Amino acid sequence: MPKRSNAPSKVAQTANNELESTDEESKDSRQSPIDFMLSVLRDPEASTADRKWAAEKAAPYLHPRLQTVEHGGEVTLRHEDALKDLA
């Protein structure tokens, strides 16, 4: 029987099977990536390099970066005028 033109290669089939087994294993653990990183951070026996890696990767999820805000309003009071009013 001739091979179908759109059939995956044997290498691709093997890779897909490995991915499926990895997905099943990760579903069994029921631990999200952020929970894993936090567990590494809290593990006193983890190496400093591992804890640093976990902190670096978890930070964007726990502490979002501040965004630049463009002011679109009109300023009605100047700083210098406010200082004169204080004196």
PDB file of N, CA and C in Angstrom:
ATOM      1  N   MET A   1       0.847  -1.171   0.000  1.00  0.00           N
ATOM      2  CA  MET A   1       0.000   0.000   0.000  1.00  0.00           C
ATOM      3  C   MET A   1       0.898   1.241   0.000  1.00  0.00           C
ATOM      4  N   PRO A   2       0.629   2.222  -0.851  1.00  0.00           N
ATOM      5  CA  PRO A   2       1.471   3.425  -0.908  1.00  0.00           C
ATOM      6  C   PRO A   2       1.222   4.320   0.313  1.00  0.00           C
ATOM      7  N   LYS A   3       2.263   5.052   0.659  1.00  0.00           N
ATOM      8  CA  LYS A   3       2.198   5.964   1.803  1.00  0.00           C
ATOM      9  C   LYS A   3       1.392   7.201   1.420  1.00  0.00           C
ATOM     10  N   ARG A   4       0.562   7.669   2.357  1.00  0.00           N
ATOM     11  CA  ARG A   4      -0.200   8.891   2.096  1.00  0.00           C
ATOM     12  C   ARG A   4       0.756  10.082   2.097  1.00  0.00           C
ATOM     13  N   SER A   5       0.479  11.054   1.274  1.00  0.00           N
ATOM     14  CA  SER A   5       1.388  12.202   1.163  1.00  0.00           C
ATOM     15  C   SER A   5       1.365  13.077   2.419  1.00  0.00           C
ATOM     16  N   ASN A   6       0.254  13.084   3.146  1.00  0.00           N
ATOM     17  CA  ASN A   6       0.164  13.944   4.328  1.00  0.00           C
ATOM     18  C   ASN A   6       0.382  13.177   5.634  1.00  0.00           C
ATOM     19  N   ALA A   7       0.813  11.940   5.561  1.00  0.00           N
ATOM     20  CA  ALA A   7       1.041  11.132   6.760  1.00  0.00           C
ATOM     21  C   ALA A   7       2.322  11.589   7.457  1.00  0.00           C
ATOM     22  N   PRO A   8       2.318  11.620   8.794  1.00  0.00           N
ATOM     23  CA  PRO A   8       3.533  12.029   9.508  1.00  0.00           C
ATOM     24  C   PRO A   8       4.609  10.958   9.415  1.00  0.00           C
ATOM     25  N   SER A   9       5.837  11.394   9.513  1.00  0.00           N
ATOM     26  CA  SER A   9       6.944  10.443   9.473  1.00  0.00           C
ATOM     27  C   SER A   9       6.968   9.642  10.771  1.00  0.00           C
ATOM     28  N   LYS A  10       7.738   8.555  10.792  1.00  0.00           N
ATOM     29  CA  LYS A  10       7.831   7.740  12.006  1.00  0.00           C
ATOM     30  C   LYS A  10       8.476   8.531  13.137  1.00  0.00           C
ATOM     31  N   VAL A  11       9.403   9.412  12.789  1.00  0.00           N
ATOM     32  CA  VAL A  11      10.047  10.241  13.811  1.00  0.00           C
ATOM     33  C   VAL A  11       9.020  11.166  14.444  1.00  0.00           C
ATOM     34  N   ALA A  12       8.175  11.779  13.636  1.00  0.00           N
ATOM     35  CA  ALA A  12       7.153  12.683  14.153  1.00  0.00           C
ATOM     36  C   ALA A  12       6.145  11.922  15.003  1.00  0.00           C
ATOM     37  N   GLN A  13       5.798  10.707  14.610  1.00  0.00           N
ATOM     38  CA  GLN A  13       4.861   9.906  15.397  1.00  0.00           C
ATOM     39  C   GLN A  13       5.446   9.600  16.768  1.00  0.00           C
ATOM     40  N   THR A  14       6.727   9.258  16.815  1.00  0.00           N
ATOM     41  CA  THR A  14       7.387   8.965  18.088  1.00  0.00           C
ATOM     42  C   THR A  14       7.412  10.210  18.970  1.00  0.00           C
ATOM     43  N   ALA A  15       7.718  11.359  18.377  1.00  0.00           N
ATOM     44  CA  ALA A  15       7.752  12.611  19.140  1.00  0.00           C
ATOM     45  C   ALA A  15       6.367  12.935  19.690  1.00  0.00           C
ATOM     46  N   ASN A  16       5.329  12.725  18.880  1.00  0.00           N
ATOM     47  CA  ASN A  16       3.967  12.992  19.345  1.00  0.00           C
ATOM     48  C   ASN A  16       3.592  12.075  20.506  1.00  0.00           C
ATOM     49  N   ASN A  17       3.990  10.810  20.423  1.00  0.00           N
ATOM     50  CA  ASN A  17       3.691   9.876  21.511  1.00  0.00           C
ATOM     51  C   ASN A  17       4.392  10.302  22.795  1.00  0.00           C
ATOM     52  N   GLU A  18       5.633  10.773  22.684  1.00  0.00           N
ATOM     53  CA  GLU A  18       6.362  11.230  23.863  1.00  0.00           C
ATOM     54  C   GLU A  18       5.701  12.463  24.465  1.00  0.00           C
ATOM     55  N   LEU A  19       5.225  13.375  23.602  1.00  0.00           N
ATOM     56  CA  LEU A  19       4.543  14.568  24.099  1.00  0.00           C
ATOM     57  C   LEU A  19       3.256  14.197  24.819  1.00  0.00           C
ATOM     58  N   GLU A  20       2.516  13.235  24.277  1.00  0.00           N
ATOM     59  CA  GLU A  20       1.272  12.826  24.913  1.00  0.00           C
ATOM     60  C   GLU A  20       1.537  12.234  26.287  1.00  0.00           C
ATOM     61  N   SER A  21       2.585  11.424  26.407  1.00  0.00           N
ATOM     62  CA  SER A  21       2.879  10.833  27.712  1.00  0.00           C
ATOM     63  C   SER A  21       3.321  11.911  28.703  1.00  0.00           C
ATOM     64  N   THR A  22       4.055  12.911  28.231  1.00  0.00           N
ATOM     65  CA  THR A  22       4.467  14.007  29.110  1.00  0.00           C
ATOM     66  C   THR A  22       3.250  14.793  29.580  1.00  0.00           C
ATOM     67  N   ASP A  23       2.293  15.039  28.676  1.00  0.00           N
ATOM     68  CA  ASP A  23       1.075  15.747  29.055  1.00  0.00           C
ATOM     69  C   ASP A  23       0.293  14.969  30.104  1.00  0.00           C
ATOM     70  N   GLU A  24       0.222  13.646  29.940  1.00  0.00           N
ATOM     71  CA  GLU A  24      -0.502  12.827  30.908  1.00  0.00           C
ATOM     72  C   GLU A  24       0.183  12.876  32.271  1.00  0.00           C
ATOM     73  N   GLU A  25       1.515  12.842  32.275  1.00  0.00           N
ATOM     74  CA  GLU A  25       2.250  12.904  33.534  1.00  0.00           C
ATOM     75  C   GLU A  25       2.033  14.241  34.223  1.00  0.00           C
ATOM     76  N   SER A  26       2.016  15.329  33.440  1.00  0.00           N
ATOM     77  CA  SER A  26       1.833  16.645  34.053  1.00  0.00           C
ATOM     78  C   SER A  26       0.417  16.809  34.587  1.00  0.00           C
ATOM     79  N   LYS A  27      -0.574  16.180  33.942  1.00  0.00           N
ATOM     80  CA  LYS A  27      -1.940  16.244  34.455  1.00  0.00           C
ATOM     81  C   LYS A  27      -2.046  15.507  35.783  1.00  0.00           C
ATOM     82  N   ASP A  28      -1.282  14.428  35.920  1.00  0.00           N
ATOM     83  CA  ASP A  28      -1.325  13.660  37.156  1.00  0.00           C
ATOM     84  C   ASP A  28      -0.744  14.444  38.319  1.00  0.00           C
ATOM     85  N   SER A  29       0.262  15.266  38.068  1.00  0.00           N
ATOM     86  CA  SER A  29       0.905  15.992  39.160  1.00  0.00           C
ATOM     87  C   SER A  29       0.010  17.100  39.704  1.00  0.00           C
ATOM     88  N   ARG A  30      -0.879  17.645  38.887  1.00  0.00           N
ATOM     89  CA  ARG A  30      -1.832  18.687  39.279  1.00  0.00           C
ATOM     90  C   ARG A  30      -1.162  19.894  39.934  1.00  0.00           C
ATOM     91  N   GLN A  31       0.031  20.221  39.496  1.00  0.00           N
ATOM     92  CA  GLN A  31       0.745  21.381  40.031  1.00  0.00           C
ATOM     93  C   GLN A  31       1.006  22.331  38.872  1.00  0.00           C
ATOM     94  N   SER A  32       0.561  23.565  39.019  1.00  0.00           N
ATOM     95  CA  SER A  32       0.765  24.541  37.955  1.00  0.00           C
ATOM     96  C   SER A  32       2.235  24.953  37.923  1.00  0.00           C
ATOM     97  N   PRO A  33       2.687  25.515  36.809  1.00  0.00           N
ATOM     98  CA  PRO A  33       4.081  25.962  36.732  1.00  0.00           C
ATOM     99  C   PRO A  33       4.438  26.984  37.813  1.00  0.00           C
ATOM    100  N   ILE A  34       3.530  27.896  38.109  1.00  0.00           N
ATOM    101  CA  ILE A  34       3.833  28.901  39.127  1.00  0.00           C
ATOM    102  C   ILE A  34       3.933  28.250  40.508  1.00  0.00           C
ATOM    103  N   ASP A  35       3.096  27.239  40.768  1.00  0.00           N
ATOM    104  CA  ASP A  35       3.189  26.523  42.044  1.00  0.00           C
ATOM    105  C   ASP A  35       4.513  25.783  42.155  1.00  0.00           C
ATOM    106  N   PHE A  36       4.968  25.217  41.041  1.00  0.00           N
ATOM    107  CA  PHE A  36       6.260  24.527  41.051  1.00  0.00           C
ATOM    108  C   PHE A  36       7.386  25.507  41.364  1.00  0.00           C
ATOM    109  N   MET A  37       7.363  26.663  40.699  1.00  0.00           N
ATOM    110  CA  MET A  37       8.423  27.649  40.932  1.00  0.00           C
ATOM    111  C   MET A  37       8.405  28.142  42.378  1.00  0.00           C
ATOM    112  N   LEU A  38       7.218  28.333  42.925  1.00  0.00           N
ATOM    113  CA  LEU A  38       7.125  28.771  44.320  1.00  0.00           C
ATOM    114  C   LEU A  38       7.607  27.682  45.274  1.00  0.00           C
ATOM    115  N   SER A  39       7.359  26.419  44.928  1.00  0.00           N
ATOM    116  CA  SER A  39       7.850  25.343  45.794  1.00  0.00           C
ATOM    117  C   SER A  39       9.374  25.280  45.766  1.00  0.00           C
ATOM    118  N   VAL A  40       9.979  25.575  44.606  1.00  0.00           N
ATOM    119  CA  VAL A  40      11.445  25.626  44.528  1.00  0.00           C
ATOM    120  C   VAL A  40      11.961  26.785  45.377  1.00  0.00           C
ATOM    121  N   LEU A  41      11.288  27.923  45.312  1.00  0.00           N
ATOM    122  CA  LEU A  41      11.700  29.089  46.108  1.00  0.00           C
ATOM    123  C   LEU A  41      11.638  28.802  47.604  1.00  0.00           C
ATOM    124  N   ARG A  42      10.632  28.051  48.015  1.00  0.00           N
ATOM    125  CA  ARG A  42      10.422  27.804  49.443  1.00  0.00           C
ATOM    126  C   ARG A  42      11.203  26.607  49.970  1.00  0.00           C
ATOM    127  N   ASP A  43      11.846  25.862  49.069  1.00  0.00           N
ATOM    128  CA  ASP A  43      12.591  24.669  49.477  1.00  0.00           C
ATOM    129  C   ASP A  43      13.948  25.078  50.041  1.00  0.00           C
ATOM    130  N   PRO A  44      14.187  24.874  51.339  1.00  0.00           N
ATOM    131  CA  PRO A  44      15.473  25.285  51.917  1.00  0.00           C
ATOM    132  C   PRO A  44      16.650  24.453  51.411  1.00  0.00           C
ATOM    133  N   GLU A  45      16.370  23.270  50.864  1.00  0.00           N
ATOM    134  CA  GLU A  45      17.446  22.415  50.367  1.00  0.00           C
ATOM    135  C   GLU A  45      17.789  22.679  48.905  1.00  0.00           C
ATOM    136  N   ALA A  46      17.012  23.529  48.230  1.00  0.00           N
ATOM    137  CA  ALA A  46      17.290  23.854  46.827  1.00  0.00           C
ATOM    138  C   ALA A  46      18.542  24.718  46.743  1.00  0.00           C
ATOM    139  N   SER A  47      19.269  24.558  45.646  1.00  0.00           N
ATOM    140  CA  SER A  47      20.489  25.351  45.473  1.00  0.00           C
ATOM    141  C   SER A  47      20.130  26.818  45.232  1.00  0.00           C
ATOM    142  N   THR A  48      21.079  27.674  45.479  1.00  0.00           N
ATOM    143  CA  THR A  48      20.864  29.106  45.270  1.00  0.00           C
ATOM    144  C   THR A  48      20.550  29.400  43.813  1.00  0.00           C
ATOM    145  N   ALA A  49      21.224  28.703  42.905  1.00  0.00           N
ATOM    146  CA  ALA A  49      20.982  28.912  41.474  1.00  0.00           C
ATOM    147  C   ALA A  49      19.553  28.526  41.106  1.00  0.00           C
ATOM    148  N   ASP A  50      19.057  27.415  41.655  1.00  0.00           N
ATOM    149  CA  ASP A  50      17.686  26.990  41.370  1.00  0.00           C
ATOM    150  C   ASP A  50      16.675  27.975  41.943  1.00  0.00           C
ATOM    151  N   ARG A  51      16.931  28.453  43.143  1.00  0.00           N
ATOM    152  CA  ARG A  51      16.012  29.407  43.764  1.00  0.00           C
ATOM    153  C   ARG A  51      16.019  30.736  43.012  1.00  0.00           C
ATOM    154  N   LYS A  52      17.191  31.138  42.533  1.00  0.00           N
ATOM    155  CA  LYS A  52      17.290  32.374  41.753  1.00  0.00           C
ATOM    156  C   LYS A  52      16.522  32.230  40.442  1.00  0.00           C
ATOM    157  N   TRP A  53      16.668  31.077  39.797  1.00  0.00           N
ATOM    158  CA  TRP A  53      15.944  30.820  38.547  1.00  0.00           C
ATOM    159  C   TRP A  53      14.442  30.898  38.790  1.00  0.00           C
ATOM    160  N   ALA A  54      13.971  30.244  39.855  1.00  0.00           N
ATOM    161  CA  ALA A  54      12.541  30.221  40.153  1.00  0.00           C
ATOM    162  C   ALA A  54      12.023  31.626  40.453  1.00  0.00           C
ATOM    163  N   ALA A  55      12.797  32.408  41.179  1.00  0.00           N
ATOM    164  CA  ALA A  55      12.380  33.777  41.497  1.00  0.00           C
ATOM    165  C   ALA A  55      12.275  34.619  40.235  1.00  0.00           C
ATOM    166  N   GLU A  56      13.244  34.454  39.349  1.00  0.00           N
ATOM    167  CA  GLU A  56      13.256  35.230  38.105  1.00  0.00           C
ATOM    168  C   GLU A  56      12.069  34.869  37.217  1.00  0.00           C
ATOM    169  N   LYS A  57      11.745  33.592  37.144  1.00  0.00           N
ATOM    170  CA  LYS A  57      10.653  33.148  36.273  1.00  0.00           C
ATOM    171  C   LYS A  57       9.279  33.422  36.882  1.00  0.00           C
ATOM    172  N   ALA A  58       9.165  33.393  38.201  1.00  0.00           N
ATOM    173  CA  ALA A  58       7.871  33.584  38.848  1.00  0.00           C
ATOM    174  C   ALA A  58       7.510  35.058  39.016  1.00  0.00           C
ATOM    175  N   ALA A  59       8.500  35.919  39.070  1.00  0.00           N
ATOM    176  CA  ALA A  59       8.265  37.339  39.349  1.00  0.00           C
ATOM    177  C   ALA A  59       7.258  38.001  38.407  1.00  0.00           C
ATOM    178  N   PRO A  60       7.318  37.793  37.085  1.00  0.00           N
ATOM    179  CA  PRO A  60       6.349  38.471  36.219  1.00  0.00           C
ATOM    180  C   PRO A  60       4.895  38.086  36.504  1.00  0.00           C
ATOM    181  N   TYR A  61       4.669  36.900  37.047  1.00  0.00           N
ATOM    182  CA  TYR A  61       3.307  36.471  37.345  1.00  0.00           C
ATOM    183  C   TYR A  61       2.812  37.030  38.671  1.00  0.00           C
ATOM    184  N   LEU A  62       3.730  37.312  39.574  1.00  0.00           N
ATOM    185  CA  LEU A  62       3.345  37.784  40.900  1.00  0.00           C
ATOM    186  C   LEU A  62       3.458  39.293  41.049  1.00  0.00           C
ATOM    187  N   HIS A  63       4.392  39.904  40.331  1.00  0.00           N
ATOM    188  CA  HIS A  63       4.638  41.340  40.436  1.00  0.00           C
ATOM    189  C   HIS A  63       4.701  41.934  39.031  1.00  0.00           C
ATOM    190  N   PRO A  64       3.568  42.357  38.468  1.00  0.00           N
ATOM    191  CA  PRO A  64       3.597  42.900  37.107  1.00  0.00           C
ATOM    192  C   PRO A  64       4.398  44.193  37.034  1.00  0.00           C
ATOM    193  N   ARG A  65       4.996  44.415  35.883  1.00  0.00           N
ATOM    194  CA  ARG A  65       5.776  45.639  35.675  1.00  0.00           C
ATOM    195  C   ARG A  65       4.848  46.844  35.611  1.00  0.00           C
ATOM    196  N   LEU A  66       5.343  47.964  36.088  1.00  0.00           N
ATOM    197  CA  LEU A  66       4.578  49.197  35.982  1.00  0.00           C
ATOM    198  C   LEU A  66       4.593  49.666  34.535  1.00  0.00           C
ATOM    199  N   GLN A  67       3.471  50.148  34.079  1.00  0.00           N
ATOM    200  CA  GLN A  67       3.357  50.611  32.707  1.00  0.00           C
ATOM    201  C   GLN A  67       3.487  52.130  32.654  1.00  0.00           C
ATOM    202  N   THR A  68       3.981  52.620  31.543  1.00  0.00           N
ATOM    203  CA  THR A  68       4.080  54.052  31.329  1.00  0.00           C
ATOM    204  C   THR A  68       2.682  54.592  31.050  1.00  0.00           C
ATOM    205  N   VAL A  69       2.336  55.689  31.686  1.00  0.00           N
ATOM    206  CA  VAL A  69       1.018  56.279  31.511  1.00  0.00           C
ATOM    207  C   VAL A  69       1.188  57.641  30.865  1.00  0.00           C
ATOM    208  N   GLU A  70       0.442  57.862  29.800  1.00  0.00           N
ATOM    209  CA  GLU A  70       0.496  59.158  29.132  1.00  0.00           C
ATOM    210  C   GLU A  70      -0.618  60.033  29.695  1.00  0.00           C
ATOM    211  N   HIS A  71      -0.250  61.196  30.172  1.00  0.00           N
ATOM    212  CA  HIS A  71      -1.218  62.115  30.753  1.00  0.00           C
ATOM    213  C   HIS A  71      -1.894  62.883  29.632  1.00  0.00           C
ATOM    214  N   GLY A  72      -3.201  62.834  29.600  1.00  0.00           N
ATOM    215  CA  GLY A  72      -3.922  63.504  28.526  1.00  0.00           C
ATOM    216  C   GLY A  72      -4.684  64.729  28.992  1.00  0.00           C
ATOM    217  N   GLY A  73      -4.676  65.004  30.287  1.00  0.00           N
ATOM    218  CA  GLY A  73      -5.431  66.133  30.814  1.00  0.00           C
ATOM    219  C   GLY A  73      -4.651  67.429  30.751  1.00  0.00           C
ATOM    220  N   GLU A  74      -5.330  68.510  31.049  1.00  0.00           N
ATOM    221  CA  GLU A  74      -4.686  69.815  31.042  1.00  0.00           C
ATOM    222  C   GLU A  74      -4.285  70.171  32.475  1.00  0.00           C
ATOM    223  N   VAL A  75      -3.073  70.643  32.651  1.00  0.00           N
ATOM    224  CA  VAL A  75      -2.585  71.034  33.969  1.00  0.00           C
ATOM    225  C   VAL A  75      -3.026  72.472  34.221  1.00  0.00           C
ATOM    226  N   THR A  76      -3.778  72.670  35.308  1.00  0.00           N
ATOM    227  CA  THR A  76      -4.298  74.011  35.592  1.00  0.00           C
ATOM    228  C   THR A  76      -3.505  74.721  36.682  1.00  0.00           C
ATOM    229  N   LEU A  77      -2.698  73.968  37.434  1.00  0.00           N
ATOM    230  CA  LEU A  77      -1.933  74.557  38.519  1.00  0.00           C
ATOM    231  C   LEU A  77      -0.467  74.231  38.319  1.00  0.00           C
ATOM    232  N   ARG A  78       0.357  75.260  38.259  1.00  0.00           N
ATOM    233  CA  ARG A  78       1.798  75.046  38.103  1.00  0.00           C
ATOM    234  C   ARG A  78       2.417  74.801  39.465  1.00  0.00           C
ATOM    235  N   HIS A  79       3.505  74.069  39.471  1.00  0.00           N
ATOM    236  CA  HIS A  79       4.215  73.734  40.701  1.00  0.00           C
ATOM    237  C   HIS A  79       4.693  75.007  41.412  1.00  0.00           C
ATOM    238  N   GLU A  80       5.200  75.946  40.642  1.00  0.00           N
ATOM    239  CA  GLU A  80       5.705  77.192  41.227  1.00  0.00           C
ATOM    240  C   GLU A  80       4.592  77.971  41.913  1.00  0.00           C
ATOM    241  N   ASP A  81       3.411  78.001  41.300  1.00  0.00           N
ATOM    242  CA  ASP A  81       2.274  78.708  41.902  1.00  0.00           C
ATOM    243  C   ASP A  81       1.844  78.038  43.207  1.00  0.00           C
ATOM    244  N   ALA A  82       1.872  76.724  43.250  1.00  0.00           N
ATOM    245  CA  ALA A  82       1.505  76.000  44.469  1.00  0.00           C
ATOM    246  C   ALA A  82       2.501  76.296  45.582  1.00  0.00           C
ATOM    247  N   LEU A  83       3.792  76.415  45.253  1.00  0.00           N
ATOM    248  CA  LEU A  83       4.795  76.749  46.264  1.00  0.00           C
ATOM    249  C   LEU A  83       4.569  78.154  46.821  1.00  0.00           C
ATOM    250  N   LYS A  84       4.178  79.100  45.950  1.00  0.00           N
ATOM    251  CA  LYS A  84       3.895  80.465  46.416  1.00  0.00           C
ATOM    252  C   LYS A  84       2.708  80.472  47.371  1.00  0.00           C
ATOM    253  N   ASP A  85       1.702  79.642  47.081  1.00  0.00           N
ATOM    254  CA  ASP A  85       0.521  79.578  47.944  1.00  0.00           C
ATOM    255  C   ASP A  85       0.862  79.009  49.320  1.00  0.00           C
ATOM    256  N   LEU A  86       1.862  78.136  49.390  1.00  0.00           N
ATOM    257  CA  LEU A  86       2.261  77.553  50.671  1.00  0.00           C
ATOM    258  C   LEU A  86       2.974  78.564  51.562  1.00  0.00           C
ATOM    259  N   ALA A  87       3.672  79.516  50.957  1.00  0.00           N
ATOM    260  CA  ALA A  87       4.476  80.470  51.729  1.00  0.00           C
ATOM    261  C   ALA A  87       3.660  81.557  52.356  1.00  0.00           C
TER     262      ALA A  87
END
